[in-house]
Each structure stands twice: as structure tokens, then as C-alpha cells.
Amino acid sequence: MRARLGEFAELFAEALTGRRREPLLLHLELRSEVADRARALVAAEAECCGFLGFDVSGGARGLVVTVRAPAGAGAALDGLQELAEGGAAARVAAGWPR
């Protein structure tokens, strides 16, 4: 899991163009050239965290990854949001989550 979080942090640092948060939704906009990598990471995360819903859409103009949390589990999106905002890189390197 730590390795995957690191991969997400790298992907976001390289290709994130926008983000928007709702209580139970996180929308992440990425450059289209990372589509294959983003889809592979999302697929791995979906297997790991089946309670979250993932949708990847878009094409040549960009990619949108939408992550949905069930009612009462909005905190589950906080880690991905923190990665997208660049605030978790040091914690990932140090072994986050603990």
C-alpha cells in the first residue's frame, strides 16, 4: 500500500491539473498522457479498497478520476486529497499511513 501511495503522489506531482472535493466525492483532473498509468493505479486501488468507487473518464483533452466514498466514510478520501495537494509526500516516504 505504501508503494501505491507513493505512485499516486508521483502521478499527481507530474500530471494533476485540477481537483475538486465534495463531501463524498473527489474529482482529480490529470493530463491525458498518463491515462494508462492512472487507470492501472485506480484498478489496483479498487481491488484493495473495494468500499470506494472509482470512475475514470476523459480522453485526449484530459482525464478525470472520480473517487466516491460511502455515506459516513468521507474521511477515506482525505488521504488521496492530501496526496493530490502535495502535502503527504514526506509522510508517504516515512511509511504513512501508520
PDB file of C-alpha atoms in Angstrom:
ATOM      1  CA  MET A   1       0.000   0.000   0.000  1.00  0.00           C
ATOM      2  CA  ARG A   2       2.812   2.412   0.832  1.00  0.00           C
ATOM      3  CA  ALA A   3       4.322   1.863  -2.608  1.00  0.00           C
ATOM      4  CA  ARG A   4       0.963   2.577  -4.263  1.00  0.00           C
ATOM      5  CA  LEU A   5       0.553   5.789  -2.268  1.00  0.00           C
ATOM      6  CA  GLY A   6       3.987   6.804  -3.488  1.00  0.00           C
ATOM      7  CA  GLU A   7       2.917   6.067  -7.064  1.00  0.00           C
ATOM      8  CA  PHE A   8      -0.184   8.223  -6.613  1.00  0.00           C
ATOM      9  CA  ALA A   9       1.936  11.035  -5.159  1.00  0.00           C
ATOM     10  CA  GLU A  10       4.300  10.857  -8.157  1.00  0.00           C
ATOM     11  CA  LEU A  11       1.407  10.746 -10.623  1.00  0.00           C
ATOM     12  CA  PHE A  12      -0.252  13.762  -9.023  1.00  0.00           C
ATOM     13  CA  ALA A  13       3.008  15.721  -8.879  1.00  0.00           C
ATOM     14  CA  GLU A  14       3.608  15.017 -12.566  1.00  0.00           C
ATOM     15  CA  ALA A  15       0.156  15.259 -14.116  1.00  0.00           C
ATOM     16  CA  LEU A  16      -2.519  16.742 -11.829  1.00  0.00           C
ATOM     17  CA  THR A  17      -4.188  19.735 -13.450  1.00  0.00           C
ATOM     18  CA  GLY A  18      -7.120  20.238 -11.100  1.00  0.00           C
ATOM     19  CA  ARG A  19      -9.062  18.819  -8.192  1.00  0.00           C
ATOM     20  CA  ARG A  20     -12.438  19.342  -6.583  1.00  0.00           C
ATOM     21  CA  ARG A  21     -13.798  17.863  -3.385  1.00  0.00           C
ATOM     22  CA  GLU A  22     -17.347  17.253  -2.300  1.00  0.00           C
ATOM     23  CA  PRO A  23     -18.118  15.519   0.981  1.00  0.00           C
ATOM     24  CA  LEU A  24     -18.214  12.025  -0.552  1.00  0.00           C
ATOM     25  CA  LEU A  25     -16.560  12.683  -3.932  1.00  0.00           C
ATOM     26  CA  LEU A  26     -13.058  13.591  -5.014  1.00  0.00           C
ATOM     27  CA  HIS A  27     -12.554  14.666  -8.639  1.00  0.00           C
ATOM     28  CA  LEU A  28      -8.963  14.586  -9.875  1.00  0.00           C
ATOM     29  CA  GLU A  29      -8.095  16.032 -13.285  1.00  0.00           C
ATOM     30  CA  LEU A  30      -4.980  14.662 -14.980  1.00  0.00           C
ATOM     31  CA  ARG A  31      -3.159  15.223 -18.255  1.00  0.00           C
ATOM     32  CA  SER A  32      -4.228  12.656 -20.849  1.00  0.00           C
ATOM     33  CA  GLU A  33      -0.717  11.306 -21.443  1.00  0.00           C
ATOM     34  CA  VAL A  34      -0.803   9.496 -18.087  1.00  0.00           C
ATOM     35  CA  ALA A  35      -4.103   7.719 -18.816  1.00  0.00           C
ATOM     36  CA  ASP A  36      -2.696   4.176 -18.862  1.00  0.00           C
ATOM     37  CA  ARG A  37      -0.733   4.707 -15.666  1.00  0.00           C
ATOM     38  CA  ALA A  38      -3.703   6.318 -13.921  1.00  0.00           C
ATOM     39  CA  ARG A  39      -6.048   3.515 -14.955  1.00  0.00           C
ATOM     40  CA  ALA A  40      -3.607   0.869 -13.681  1.00  0.00           C
ATOM     41  CA  LEU A  41      -3.266   2.623 -10.306  1.00  0.00           C
ATOM     42  CA  VAL A  42      -7.020   3.067  -9.988  1.00  0.00           C
ATOM     43  CA  ALA A  43      -7.595  -0.612 -10.794  1.00  0.00           C
ATOM     44  CA  ALA A  44      -5.100  -1.684  -8.127  1.00  0.00           C
ATOM     45  CA  GLU A  45      -6.642   0.662  -5.575  1.00  0.00           C
ATOM     46  CA  ALA A  46     -10.165  -0.548  -6.401  1.00  0.00           C
ATOM     47  CA  GLU A  47      -9.076  -4.128  -5.631  1.00  0.00           C
ATOM     48  CA  CYS A  48      -7.522  -3.031  -2.347  1.00  0.00           C
ATOM     49  CA  CYS A  49     -10.273  -0.694  -1.167  1.00  0.00           C
ATOM     50  CA  GLY A  50     -13.497  -2.152  -2.514  1.00  0.00           C
ATOM     51  CA  PHE A  51     -15.648   0.171  -0.416  1.00  0.00           C
ATOM     52  CA  LEU A  52     -14.530   3.117  -2.561  1.00  0.00           C
ATOM     53  CA  GLY A  53     -15.969   3.640  -6.030  1.00  0.00           C
ATOM     54  CA  PHE A  54     -13.705   4.726  -8.855  1.00  0.00           C
ATOM     55  CA  ASP A  55     -14.560   6.139 -12.265  1.00  0.00           C
ATOM     56  CA  VAL A  56     -12.071   7.165 -14.929  1.00  0.00           C
ATOM     57  CA  SER A  57     -13.341   9.228 -17.849  1.00  0.00           C
ATOM     58  CA  GLY A  58     -11.969  11.519 -20.491  1.00  0.00           C
ATOM     59  CA  GLY A  59      -9.716  11.318 -23.468  1.00  0.00           C
ATOM     60  CA  ALA A  60      -7.312  13.444 -25.463  1.00  0.00           C
ATOM     61  CA  ARG A  61      -8.201  16.668 -23.626  1.00  0.00           C
ATOM     62  CA  GLY A  62      -7.631  15.220 -20.178  1.00  0.00           C
ATOM     63  CA  LEU A  63      -8.648  12.566 -17.733  1.00  0.00           C
ATOM     64  CA  VAL A  64     -10.949  12.796 -14.725  1.00  0.00           C
ATOM     65  CA  VAL A  65     -10.689  10.276 -11.910  1.00  0.00           C
ATOM     66  CA  THR A  66     -13.687  10.398  -9.595  1.00  0.00           C
ATOM     67  CA  VAL A  67     -13.459   8.612  -6.266  1.00  0.00           C
ATOM     68  CA  ARG A  68     -16.677   8.024  -4.286  1.00  0.00           C
ATOM     69  CA  ALA A  69     -16.875   7.106  -0.621  1.00  0.00           C
ATOM     70  CA  PRO A  70     -19.987   5.632   1.001  1.00  0.00           C
ATOM     71  CA  ALA A  71     -22.033   7.646   3.480  1.00  0.00           C
ATOM     72  CA  GLY A  72     -20.085   8.223   6.664  1.00  0.00           C
ATOM     73  CA  ALA A  73     -16.727   7.420   5.048  1.00  0.00           C
ATOM     74  CA  GLY A  74     -15.738  10.775   3.578  1.00  0.00           C
ATOM     75  CA  ALA A  75     -12.574  10.661   5.686  1.00  0.00           C
ATOM     76  CA  ALA A  76     -11.374   7.839   3.440  1.00  0.00           C
ATOM     77  CA  LEU A  77     -10.920  10.428   0.679  1.00  0.00           C
ATOM     78  CA  ASP A  78      -8.778  12.670   2.861  1.00  0.00           C
ATOM     79  CA  GLY A  79      -5.552  10.771   2.181  1.00  0.00           C
ATOM     80  CA  LEU A  80      -5.952  10.907  -1.590  1.00  0.00           C
ATOM     81  CA  GLN A  81      -6.878  14.562  -1.380  1.00  0.00           C
ATOM     82  CA  GLU A  82      -3.798  15.255   0.712  1.00  0.00           C
ATOM     83  CA  LEU A  83      -1.638  13.447  -1.840  1.00  0.00           C
ATOM     84  CA  ALA A  84      -3.220  15.488  -4.630  1.00  0.00           C
ATOM     85  CA  GLU A  85      -2.476  18.688  -2.722  1.00  0.00           C
ATOM     86  CA  GLY A  86       1.153  17.655  -2.287  1.00  0.00           C
ATOM     87  CA  GLY A  87       1.006  17.647   1.492  1.00  0.00           C
ATOM     88  CA  ALA A  88       1.629  13.966   2.104  1.00  0.00           C
ATOM     89  CA  ALA A  89       4.874  13.244   0.242  1.00  0.00           C
ATOM     90  CA  ALA A  90       7.034  13.275   3.371  1.00  0.00           C
ATOM     91  CA  ARG A  91       4.542  11.085   5.241  1.00  0.00           C
ATOM     92  CA  VAL A  92       4.474   8.538   2.387  1.00  0.00           C
ATOM     93  CA  ALA A  93       8.276   8.409   2.370  1.00  0.00           C
ATOM     94  CA  ALA A  94       8.278   7.891   6.134  1.00  0.00           C
ATOM     95  CA  GLY A  95       5.864   4.980   5.987  1.00  0.00           C
ATOM     96  CA  TRP A  96       2.420   6.586   6.012  1.00  0.00           C
ATOM     97  CA  PRO A  97      -0.137   5.505   6.917  1.00  0.00           C
ATOM     98  CA  ARG A  98       0.812   4.482  10.418  1.00  0.00           C
TER      99      ARG A  98
END
